[in-house]
CSV table of C-alpha atoms in Angstrom, one decimal:
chain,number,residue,atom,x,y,z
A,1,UNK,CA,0.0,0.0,0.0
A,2,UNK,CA,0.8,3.5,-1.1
A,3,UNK,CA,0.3,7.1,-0.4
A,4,UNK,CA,0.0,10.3,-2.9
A,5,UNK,CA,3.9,10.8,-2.5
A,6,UNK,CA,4.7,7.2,-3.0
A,7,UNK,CA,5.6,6.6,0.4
A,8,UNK,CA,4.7,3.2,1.9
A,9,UNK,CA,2.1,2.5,4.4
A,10,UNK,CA,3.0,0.1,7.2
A,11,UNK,CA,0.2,-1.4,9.0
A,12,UNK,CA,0.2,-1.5,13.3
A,13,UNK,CA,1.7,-4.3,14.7
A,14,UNK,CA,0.1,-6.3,17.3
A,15,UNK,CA,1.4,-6.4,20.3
A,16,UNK,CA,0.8,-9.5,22.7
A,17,UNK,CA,-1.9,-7.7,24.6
A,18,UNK,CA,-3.6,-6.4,21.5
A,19,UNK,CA,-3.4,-9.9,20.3
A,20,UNK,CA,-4.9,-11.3,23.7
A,21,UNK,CA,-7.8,-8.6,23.3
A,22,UNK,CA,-8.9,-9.3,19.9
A,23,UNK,CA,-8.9,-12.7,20.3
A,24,UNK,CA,-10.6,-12.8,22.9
A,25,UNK,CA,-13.3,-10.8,21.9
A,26,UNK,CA,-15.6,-13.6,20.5
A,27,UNK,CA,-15.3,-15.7,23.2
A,28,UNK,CA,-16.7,-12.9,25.8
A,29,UNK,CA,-19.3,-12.6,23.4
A,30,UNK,CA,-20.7,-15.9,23.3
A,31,UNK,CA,-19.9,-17.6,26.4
A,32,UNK,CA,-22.8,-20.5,26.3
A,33,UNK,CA,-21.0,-21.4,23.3
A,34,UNK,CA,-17.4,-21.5,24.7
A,35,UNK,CA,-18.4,-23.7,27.3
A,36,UNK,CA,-20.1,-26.1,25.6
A,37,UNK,CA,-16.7,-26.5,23.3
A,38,UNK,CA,-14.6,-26.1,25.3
A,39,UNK,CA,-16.1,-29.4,27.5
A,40,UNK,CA,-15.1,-31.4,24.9
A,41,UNK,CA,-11.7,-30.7,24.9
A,42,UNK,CA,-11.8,-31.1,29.4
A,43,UNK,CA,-14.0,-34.0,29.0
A,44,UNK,CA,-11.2,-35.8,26.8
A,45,UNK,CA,-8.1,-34.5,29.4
A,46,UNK,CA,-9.8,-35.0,32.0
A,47,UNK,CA,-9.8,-38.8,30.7
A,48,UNK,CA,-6.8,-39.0,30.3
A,49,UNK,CA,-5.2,-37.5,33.6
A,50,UNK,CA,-7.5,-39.5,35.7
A,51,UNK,CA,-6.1,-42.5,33.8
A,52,UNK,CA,-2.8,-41.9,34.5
A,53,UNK,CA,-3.4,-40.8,37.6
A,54,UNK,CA,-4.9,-43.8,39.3
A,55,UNK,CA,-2.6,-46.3,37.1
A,56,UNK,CA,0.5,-44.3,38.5
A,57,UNK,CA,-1.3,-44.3,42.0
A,58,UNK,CA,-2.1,-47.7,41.7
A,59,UNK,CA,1.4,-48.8,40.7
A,60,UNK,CA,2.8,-46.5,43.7
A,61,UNK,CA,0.7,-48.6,46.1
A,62,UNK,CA,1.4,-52.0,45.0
A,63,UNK,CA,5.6,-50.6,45.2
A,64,UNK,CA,4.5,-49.1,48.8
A,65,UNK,CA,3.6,-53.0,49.4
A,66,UNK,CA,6.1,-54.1,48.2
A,67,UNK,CA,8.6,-52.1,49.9
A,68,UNK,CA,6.5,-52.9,52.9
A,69,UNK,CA,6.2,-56.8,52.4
A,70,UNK,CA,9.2,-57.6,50.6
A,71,UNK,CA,10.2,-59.5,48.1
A,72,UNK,CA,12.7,-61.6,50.0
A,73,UNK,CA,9.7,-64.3,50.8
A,74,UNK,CA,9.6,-67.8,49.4
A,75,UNK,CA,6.3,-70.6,50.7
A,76,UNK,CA,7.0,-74.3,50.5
A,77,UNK,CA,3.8,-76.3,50.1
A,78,UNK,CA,3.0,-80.1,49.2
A,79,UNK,CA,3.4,-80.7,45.5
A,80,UNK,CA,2.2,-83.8,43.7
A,81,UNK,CA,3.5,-87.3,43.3
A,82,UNK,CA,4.0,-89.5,40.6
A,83,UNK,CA,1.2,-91.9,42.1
A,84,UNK,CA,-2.0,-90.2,42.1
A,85,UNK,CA,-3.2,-92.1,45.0
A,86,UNK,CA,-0.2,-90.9,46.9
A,87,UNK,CA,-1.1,-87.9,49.9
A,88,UNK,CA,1.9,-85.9,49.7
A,89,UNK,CA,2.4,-84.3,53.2
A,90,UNK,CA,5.4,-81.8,54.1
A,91,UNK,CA,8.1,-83.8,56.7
A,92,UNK,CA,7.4,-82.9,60.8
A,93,UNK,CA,11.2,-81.6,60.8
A,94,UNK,CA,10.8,-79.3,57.7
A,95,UNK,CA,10.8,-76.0,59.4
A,96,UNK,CA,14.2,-76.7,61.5
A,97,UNK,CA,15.4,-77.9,58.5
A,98,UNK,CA,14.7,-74.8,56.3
A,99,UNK,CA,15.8,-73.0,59.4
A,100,UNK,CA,19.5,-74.3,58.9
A,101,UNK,CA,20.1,-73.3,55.4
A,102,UNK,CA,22.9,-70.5,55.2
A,103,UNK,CA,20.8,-67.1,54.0
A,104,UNK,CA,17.6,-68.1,55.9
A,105,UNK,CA,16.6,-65.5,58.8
A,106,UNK,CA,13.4,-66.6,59.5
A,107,UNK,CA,10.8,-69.4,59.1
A,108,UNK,CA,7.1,-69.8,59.9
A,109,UNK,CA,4.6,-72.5,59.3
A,110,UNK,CA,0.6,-73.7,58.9
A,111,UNK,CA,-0.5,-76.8,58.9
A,112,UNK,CA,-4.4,-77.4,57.8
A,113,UNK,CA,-6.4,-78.7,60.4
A,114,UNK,CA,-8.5,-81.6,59.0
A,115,UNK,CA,-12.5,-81.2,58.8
A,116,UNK,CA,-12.1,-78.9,62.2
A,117,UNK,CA,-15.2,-76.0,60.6
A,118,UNK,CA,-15.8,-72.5,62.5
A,119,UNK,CA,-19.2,-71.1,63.1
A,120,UNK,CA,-20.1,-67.7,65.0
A,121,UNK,CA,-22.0,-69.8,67.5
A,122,UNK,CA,-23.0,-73.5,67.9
A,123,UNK,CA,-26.4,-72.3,66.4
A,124,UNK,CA,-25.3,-72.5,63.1
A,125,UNK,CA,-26.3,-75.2,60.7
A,126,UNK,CA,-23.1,-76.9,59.8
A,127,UNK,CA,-23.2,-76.7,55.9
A,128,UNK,CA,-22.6,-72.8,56.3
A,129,UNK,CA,-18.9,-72.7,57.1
A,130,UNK,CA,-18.5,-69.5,54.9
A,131,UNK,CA,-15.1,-71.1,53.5
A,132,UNK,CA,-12.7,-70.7,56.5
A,133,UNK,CA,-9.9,-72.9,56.8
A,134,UNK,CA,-9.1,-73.6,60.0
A,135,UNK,CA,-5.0,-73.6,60.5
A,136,UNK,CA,-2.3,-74.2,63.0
A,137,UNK,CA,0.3,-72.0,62.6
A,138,UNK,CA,3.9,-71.2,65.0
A,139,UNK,CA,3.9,-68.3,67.2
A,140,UNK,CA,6.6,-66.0,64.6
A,141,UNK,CA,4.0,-66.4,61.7
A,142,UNK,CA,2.9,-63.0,62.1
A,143,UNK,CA,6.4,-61.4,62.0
A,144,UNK,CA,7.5,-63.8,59.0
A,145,UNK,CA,4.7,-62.4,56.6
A,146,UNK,CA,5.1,-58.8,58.1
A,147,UNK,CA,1.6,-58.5,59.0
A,148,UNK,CA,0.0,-56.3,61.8
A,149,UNK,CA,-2.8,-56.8,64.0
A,150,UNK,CA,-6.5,-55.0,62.9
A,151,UNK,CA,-7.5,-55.4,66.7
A,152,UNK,CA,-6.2,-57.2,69.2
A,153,UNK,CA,-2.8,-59.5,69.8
A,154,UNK,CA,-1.5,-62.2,68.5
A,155,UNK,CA,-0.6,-65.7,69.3
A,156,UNK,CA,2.2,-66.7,71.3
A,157,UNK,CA,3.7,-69.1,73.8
A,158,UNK,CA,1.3,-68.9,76.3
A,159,UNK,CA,-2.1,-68.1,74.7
A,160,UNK,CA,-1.5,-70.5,72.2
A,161,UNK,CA,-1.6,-73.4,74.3
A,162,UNK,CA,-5.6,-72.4,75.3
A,163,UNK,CA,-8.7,-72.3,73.1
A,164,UNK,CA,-7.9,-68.8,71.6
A,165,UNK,CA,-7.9,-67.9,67.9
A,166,UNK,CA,-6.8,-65.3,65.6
A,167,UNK,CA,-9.0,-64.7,62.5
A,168,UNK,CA,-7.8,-63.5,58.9
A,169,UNK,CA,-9.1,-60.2,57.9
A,170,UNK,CA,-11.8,-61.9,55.4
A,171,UNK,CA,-12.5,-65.1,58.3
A,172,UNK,CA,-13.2,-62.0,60.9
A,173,UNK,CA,-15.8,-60.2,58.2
A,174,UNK,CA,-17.1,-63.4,57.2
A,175,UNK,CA,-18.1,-64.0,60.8
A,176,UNK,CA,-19.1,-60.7,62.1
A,177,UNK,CA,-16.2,-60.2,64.9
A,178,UNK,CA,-15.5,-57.0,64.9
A,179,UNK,CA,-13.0,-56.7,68.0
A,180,UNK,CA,-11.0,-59.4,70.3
A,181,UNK,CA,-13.0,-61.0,73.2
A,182,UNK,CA,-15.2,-62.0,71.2
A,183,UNK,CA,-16.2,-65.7,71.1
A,184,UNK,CA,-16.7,-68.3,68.0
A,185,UNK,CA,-17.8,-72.4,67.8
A,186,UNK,CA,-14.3,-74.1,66.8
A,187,UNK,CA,-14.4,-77.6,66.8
A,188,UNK,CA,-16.7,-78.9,69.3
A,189,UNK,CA,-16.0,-75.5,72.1
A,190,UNK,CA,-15.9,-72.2,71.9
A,191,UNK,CA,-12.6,-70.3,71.4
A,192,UNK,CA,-11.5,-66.5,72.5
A,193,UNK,CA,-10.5,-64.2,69.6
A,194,UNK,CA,-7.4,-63.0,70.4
A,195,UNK,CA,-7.6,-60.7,67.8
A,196,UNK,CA,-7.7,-59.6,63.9
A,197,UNK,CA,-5.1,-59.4,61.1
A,198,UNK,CA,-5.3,-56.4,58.9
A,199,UNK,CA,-5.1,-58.1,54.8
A,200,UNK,CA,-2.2,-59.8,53.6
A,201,UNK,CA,-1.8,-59.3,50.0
A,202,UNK,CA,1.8,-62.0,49.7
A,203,UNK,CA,-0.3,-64.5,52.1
A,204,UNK,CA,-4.4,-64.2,50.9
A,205,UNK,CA,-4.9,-67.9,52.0
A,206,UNK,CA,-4.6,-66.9,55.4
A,207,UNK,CA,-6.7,-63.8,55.0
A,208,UNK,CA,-9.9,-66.2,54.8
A,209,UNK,CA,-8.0,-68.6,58.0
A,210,UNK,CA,-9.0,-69.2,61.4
A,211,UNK,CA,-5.5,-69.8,62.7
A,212,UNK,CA,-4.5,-71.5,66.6
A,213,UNK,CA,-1.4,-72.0,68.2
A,214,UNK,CA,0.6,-75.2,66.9
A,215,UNK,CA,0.4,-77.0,70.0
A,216,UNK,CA,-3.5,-76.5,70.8
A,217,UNK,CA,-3.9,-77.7,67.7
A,218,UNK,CA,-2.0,-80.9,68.2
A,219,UNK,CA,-3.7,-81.3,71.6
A,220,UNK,CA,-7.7,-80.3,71.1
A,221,UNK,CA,-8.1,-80.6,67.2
A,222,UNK,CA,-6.2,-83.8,65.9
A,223,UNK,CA,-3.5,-81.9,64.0
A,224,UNK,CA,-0.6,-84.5,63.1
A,225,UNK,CA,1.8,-81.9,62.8
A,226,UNK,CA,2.6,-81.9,59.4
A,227,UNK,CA,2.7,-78.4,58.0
A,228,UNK,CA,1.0,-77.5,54.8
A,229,UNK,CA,2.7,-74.3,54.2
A,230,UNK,CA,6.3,-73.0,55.1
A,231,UNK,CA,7.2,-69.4,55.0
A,232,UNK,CA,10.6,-68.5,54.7
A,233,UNK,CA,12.7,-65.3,54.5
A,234,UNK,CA,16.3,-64.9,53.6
A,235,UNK,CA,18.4,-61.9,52.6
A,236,UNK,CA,17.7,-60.7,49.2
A,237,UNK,CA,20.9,-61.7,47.6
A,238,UNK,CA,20.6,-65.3,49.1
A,239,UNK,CA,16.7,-65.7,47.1
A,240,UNK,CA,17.8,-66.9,44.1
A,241,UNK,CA,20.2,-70.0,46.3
A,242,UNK,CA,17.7,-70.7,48.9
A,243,UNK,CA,14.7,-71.6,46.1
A,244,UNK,CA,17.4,-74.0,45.0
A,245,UNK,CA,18.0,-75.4,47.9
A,246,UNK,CA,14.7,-75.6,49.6
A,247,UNK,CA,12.9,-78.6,48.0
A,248,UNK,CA,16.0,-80.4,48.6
A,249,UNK,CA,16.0,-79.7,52.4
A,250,UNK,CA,12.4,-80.0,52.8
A,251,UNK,CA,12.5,-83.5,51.2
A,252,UNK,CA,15.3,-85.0,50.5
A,253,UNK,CA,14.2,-88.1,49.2
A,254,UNK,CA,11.7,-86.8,47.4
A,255,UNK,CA,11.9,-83.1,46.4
A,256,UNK,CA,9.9,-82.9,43.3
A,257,UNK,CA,6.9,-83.5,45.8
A,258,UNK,CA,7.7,-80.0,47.0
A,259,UNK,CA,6.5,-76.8,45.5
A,260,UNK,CA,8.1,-73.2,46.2
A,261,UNK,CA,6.7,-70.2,44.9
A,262,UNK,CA,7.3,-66.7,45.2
A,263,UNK,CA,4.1,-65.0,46.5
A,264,UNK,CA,5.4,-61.5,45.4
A,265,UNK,CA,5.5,-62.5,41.8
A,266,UNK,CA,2.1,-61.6,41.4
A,267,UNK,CA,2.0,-58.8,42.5
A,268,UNK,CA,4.9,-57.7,40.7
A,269,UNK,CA,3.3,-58.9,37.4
A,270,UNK,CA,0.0,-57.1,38.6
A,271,UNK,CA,2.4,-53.6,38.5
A,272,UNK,CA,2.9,-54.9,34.9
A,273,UNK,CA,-0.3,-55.2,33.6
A,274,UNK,CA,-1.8,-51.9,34.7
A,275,UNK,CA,-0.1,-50.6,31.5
A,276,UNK,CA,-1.3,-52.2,29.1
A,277,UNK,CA,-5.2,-51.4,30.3
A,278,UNK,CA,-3.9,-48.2,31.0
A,279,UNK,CA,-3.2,-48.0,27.5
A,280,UNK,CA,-6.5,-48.9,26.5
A,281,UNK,CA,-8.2,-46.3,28.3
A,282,UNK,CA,-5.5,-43.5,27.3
A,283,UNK,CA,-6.6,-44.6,23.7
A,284,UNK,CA,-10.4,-43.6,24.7
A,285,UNK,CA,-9.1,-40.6,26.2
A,286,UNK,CA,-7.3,-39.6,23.1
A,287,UNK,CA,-10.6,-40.4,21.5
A,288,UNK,CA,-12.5,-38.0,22.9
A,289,UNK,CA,-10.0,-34.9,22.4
A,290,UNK,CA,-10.3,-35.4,19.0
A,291,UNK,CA,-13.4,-34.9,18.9
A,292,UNK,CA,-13.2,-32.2,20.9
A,293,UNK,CA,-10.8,-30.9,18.8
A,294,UNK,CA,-13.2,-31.3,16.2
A,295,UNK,CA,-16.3,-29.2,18.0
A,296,UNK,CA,-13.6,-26.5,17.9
A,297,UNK,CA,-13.1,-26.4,14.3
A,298,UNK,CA,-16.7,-26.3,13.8
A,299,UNK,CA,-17.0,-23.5,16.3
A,300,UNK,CA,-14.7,-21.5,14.9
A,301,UNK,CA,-16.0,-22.0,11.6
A,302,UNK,CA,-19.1,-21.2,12.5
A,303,UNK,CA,-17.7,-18.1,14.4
A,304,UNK,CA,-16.3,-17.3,11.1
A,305,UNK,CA,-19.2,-17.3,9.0
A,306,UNK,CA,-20.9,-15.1,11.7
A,307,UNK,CA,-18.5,-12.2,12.1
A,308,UNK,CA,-18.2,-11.4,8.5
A,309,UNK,CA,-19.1,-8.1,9.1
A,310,UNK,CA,-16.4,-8.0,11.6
A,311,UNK,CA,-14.0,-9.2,9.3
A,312,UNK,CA,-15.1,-7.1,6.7
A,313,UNK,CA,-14.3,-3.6,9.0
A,314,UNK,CA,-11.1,-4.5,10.2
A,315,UNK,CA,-9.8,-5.6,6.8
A,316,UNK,CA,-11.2,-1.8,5.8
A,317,UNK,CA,-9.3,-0.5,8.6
A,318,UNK,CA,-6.0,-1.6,7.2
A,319,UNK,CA,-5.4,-5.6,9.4
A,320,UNK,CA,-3.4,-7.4,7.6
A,321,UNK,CA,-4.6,-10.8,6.4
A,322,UNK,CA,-1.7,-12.2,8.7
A,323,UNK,CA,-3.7,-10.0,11.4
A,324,UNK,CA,-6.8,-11.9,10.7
A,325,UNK,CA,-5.6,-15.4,10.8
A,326,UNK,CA,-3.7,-14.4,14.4
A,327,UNK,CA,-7.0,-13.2,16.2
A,328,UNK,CA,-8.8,-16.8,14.8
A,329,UNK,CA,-6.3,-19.0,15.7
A,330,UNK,CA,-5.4,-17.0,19.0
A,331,UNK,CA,-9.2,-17.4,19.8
A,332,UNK,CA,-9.4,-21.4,19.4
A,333,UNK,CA,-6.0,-21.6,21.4
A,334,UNK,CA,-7.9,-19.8,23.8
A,335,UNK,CA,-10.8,-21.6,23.7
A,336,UNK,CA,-9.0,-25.2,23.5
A,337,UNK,CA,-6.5,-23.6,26.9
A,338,UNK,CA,-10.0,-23.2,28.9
A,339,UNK,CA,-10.9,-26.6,28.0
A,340,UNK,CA,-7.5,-28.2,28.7
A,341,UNK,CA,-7.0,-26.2,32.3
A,342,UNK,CA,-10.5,-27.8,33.3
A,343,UNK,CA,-10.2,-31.1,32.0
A,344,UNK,CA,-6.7,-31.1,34.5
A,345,UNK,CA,-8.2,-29.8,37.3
A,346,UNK,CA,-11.6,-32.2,36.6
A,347,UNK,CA,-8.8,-35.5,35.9
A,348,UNK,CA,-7.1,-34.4,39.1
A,349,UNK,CA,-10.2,-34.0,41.1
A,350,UNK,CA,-11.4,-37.4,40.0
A,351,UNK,CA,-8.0,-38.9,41.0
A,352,UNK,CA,-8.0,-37.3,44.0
A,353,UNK,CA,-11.7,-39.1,44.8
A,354,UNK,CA,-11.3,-42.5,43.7
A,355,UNK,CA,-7.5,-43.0,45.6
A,356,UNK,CA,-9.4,-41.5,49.0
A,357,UNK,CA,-11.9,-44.2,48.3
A,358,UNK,CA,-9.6,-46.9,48.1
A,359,UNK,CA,-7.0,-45.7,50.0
A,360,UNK,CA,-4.0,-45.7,47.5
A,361,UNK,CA,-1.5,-42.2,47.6
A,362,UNK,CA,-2.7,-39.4,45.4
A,363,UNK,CA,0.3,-39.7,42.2
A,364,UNK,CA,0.0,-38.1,38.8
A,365,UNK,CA,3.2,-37.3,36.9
A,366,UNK,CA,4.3,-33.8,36.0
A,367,UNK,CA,4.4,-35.3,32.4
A,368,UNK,CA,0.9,-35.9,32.7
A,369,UNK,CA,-0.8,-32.7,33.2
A,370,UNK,CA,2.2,-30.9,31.1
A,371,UNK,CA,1.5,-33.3,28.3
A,372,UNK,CA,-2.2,-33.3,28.6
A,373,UNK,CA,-2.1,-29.2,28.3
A,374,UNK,CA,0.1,-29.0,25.4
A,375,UNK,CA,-2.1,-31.5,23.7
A,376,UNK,CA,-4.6,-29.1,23.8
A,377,UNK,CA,-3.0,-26.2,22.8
A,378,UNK,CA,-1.6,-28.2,19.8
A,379,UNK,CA,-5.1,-29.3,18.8
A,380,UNK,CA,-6.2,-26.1,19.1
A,381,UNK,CA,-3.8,-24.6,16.9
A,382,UNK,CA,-4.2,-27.3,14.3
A,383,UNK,CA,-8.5,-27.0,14.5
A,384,UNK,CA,-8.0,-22.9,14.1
A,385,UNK,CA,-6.1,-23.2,11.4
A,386,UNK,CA,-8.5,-23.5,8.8
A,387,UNK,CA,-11.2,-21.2,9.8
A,388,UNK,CA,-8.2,-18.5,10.4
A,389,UNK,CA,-6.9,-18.7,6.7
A,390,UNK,CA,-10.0,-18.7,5.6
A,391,UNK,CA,-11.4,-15.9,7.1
A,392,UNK,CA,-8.2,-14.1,6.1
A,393,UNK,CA,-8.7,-14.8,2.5
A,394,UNK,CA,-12.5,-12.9,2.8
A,395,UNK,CA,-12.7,-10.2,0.8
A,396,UNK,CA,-13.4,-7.1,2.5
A,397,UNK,CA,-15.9,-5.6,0.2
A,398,UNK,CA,-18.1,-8.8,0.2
A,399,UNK,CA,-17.9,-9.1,3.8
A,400,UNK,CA,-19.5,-6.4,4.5
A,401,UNK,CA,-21.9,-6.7,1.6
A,402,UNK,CA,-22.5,-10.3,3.3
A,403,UNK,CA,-23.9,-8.8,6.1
């Protein structure tokens, strides 16, 4: 452009705040509309940060229990023979023997207790035995598995020589005991809780147990004394020697009729698989950004189409067509920013409520809500992009003819 004297006009440049006002201009104008778009865009963030936020809280709890529990712990149990009619039975002796191997720091044992059921009174018909195993088990059981006590105490050298008990965290439920004192049918008498065990995620077998001391076992229920699982710790550098070793010890004569697992395997491989649903539902999420990226672009459009008038005056009034596109795809950054700040703060919130629920720590990685914000601000740019350069390339004479 040129004046009478041939000098060349220069258009105003926009400064950042001028760039800030103009674009957003439409958006104060219509703000019914820039909700409703902008939810797409939180809906679809707030997907995905509440689904990386409970994976990454749920993989932070099961390494909290892990840390806790251990992963030093090994559990011998009977395996099977090569004659099917064959009972395979762990050796008296097996604990002490365990005991001795070099590594080893601590061993603990439960041996099942034959038909021996447990009812909350002696009222109880005797086909509902609500699955609990009844189990002898050594006084150092508790300290072995690392557990802790819900309510109560636990066995040891002198209550577990009387008719006292300890109940699993799911036996205790199961039976409605609630605190120790209390008193359940065992056998043919009635026994004295002792107390409760909080869960045991490497141990859930004993979670649903009704466990006695060893010798009141032996003396008032029949037990032969044969345990049907060992627990065994050793330092962690010695795990990998001591599983070689243990079937040996246990049974010499026979080890392949001894099985030793690893209890923390699982939930090792449970840390693993929360990706790969993860995944699946960070797929979804992505899912719905797009199309909330797409109810953008049709906003804008729209918007467009409606302020051709607007478009038409400023293009009079000397903006550049560089100008134009700037305010258009300022606005939809704008509009896709509100939408990406709310579907955070929504994908936190929800975190935030389903870990207090379940009682797993509150985690969601930096990256996450970084990432999740930048998404939006790219998909904004790309889904103002077209309405920008095309209200740019308007004509100014039949935009405001248009109108």
């Amino acid at each position: 452009m040129t004046s009478r004297r041939g000098r060349r006009l220069v258009p105003a440049r926009l400064g950042l705040r001028d760039i800030a006002q103009v674009g957003s201009a439409g958006l104060r104008g219509r703000p019914v509309r820039v909700v409703l778009s902008a939810l797409g865009i939180a809906i679809g963030i707030a997907t995905m940060i509440a689904v990386v936020g409970i994976s990454a809280s749920s993989k932070a709890k099961l390494m909290r229990d892990l840390d806790r529990l251990g992963t030093n712990m090994l559990v011998v149990t009977p395996g099977q023979s090569f004659f099917a009619d064959k009972e395979v039975k762990l050796p008296k002796s097996s604990p002490r023997m365990v005991g001795r191997i070099d590594g080893v720091e601590q061993v603990a044992a439960t041996g099942g207790v034959g038909d021996v059921k447990v009812y909350r009174s002696e009222h109880i018909p005797k086909e509902r035995t609500g699955g609990i195993q009844v189990n002898a088990a050594t006084e150092n059981l508790k300290n072995t598995l690392r557990g802790a006590m819900a309510t109560g105490t636990w066995l040891n050298g002198a209550t577990g020589s009387y008719p006292s008990v300890v109940l699993g965290h799911s036996a205790a439920r199961r039976l409605g005991i609630t605190e120790a004192g209390q008193r359940i049918w065992l056998g043919e008498e009635y026994y004295t809780v002792l107390g409760v065990l909080q869960p045991l995620p490497l141990a859930p077998e004993i979670d649903s147990s009704a466990l006695v001391g060893w010798e009141a076992a032996r003396k008032r229920l029949g037990f032969d004394g044969h345990p049907t699982s060992l627990y065994e710790r050793s330092a962690d550098d010695e795990v990998a020697r001591v599983r070689e070793l243990l079937a040996r010890t246990v049974n010499p004569q026979a080890p392949h009729e001894v099985m030793v697992s690893d209890p923390s395997a699982a939930l090792q491989a449970k840390t693993a698989s929360e990706g790969a649903f993860s995944s699946l539902l960070l797929g979804l999420g992505g899912v719905a950004l797009l199309v909330g990226g797409v109810g953008i672009a049709n906003t804008m459009i729209i918007s467009v189409l409606e302020r051709k008038h607007e478009i038409g005056l400023r293009r009079s009034f000397g903006s550049t067509r560089g100008q134009i596109r700037i305010q258009f795809v300022t606005e939809s950054l704008m509009l896709s920013g509100l939408g990406g700040l709310a579907g955070v703060a929504l994908g936190a919130l929800a975190t935030y409520i389903y870990v207090g629920a379940t009682g797993m720590p509150w985690t969601i990685p930096p990256w996450a809500m970084a990432g999740g914000f930048g998404a939006t601000l790219v998909i904004g740019t790309i889904a103002g992009l077209y309405p920008a350069v095309r209200a740019s390339r308007m004509s100014p004479t039949l935009a405001l003819h248009a109108s």
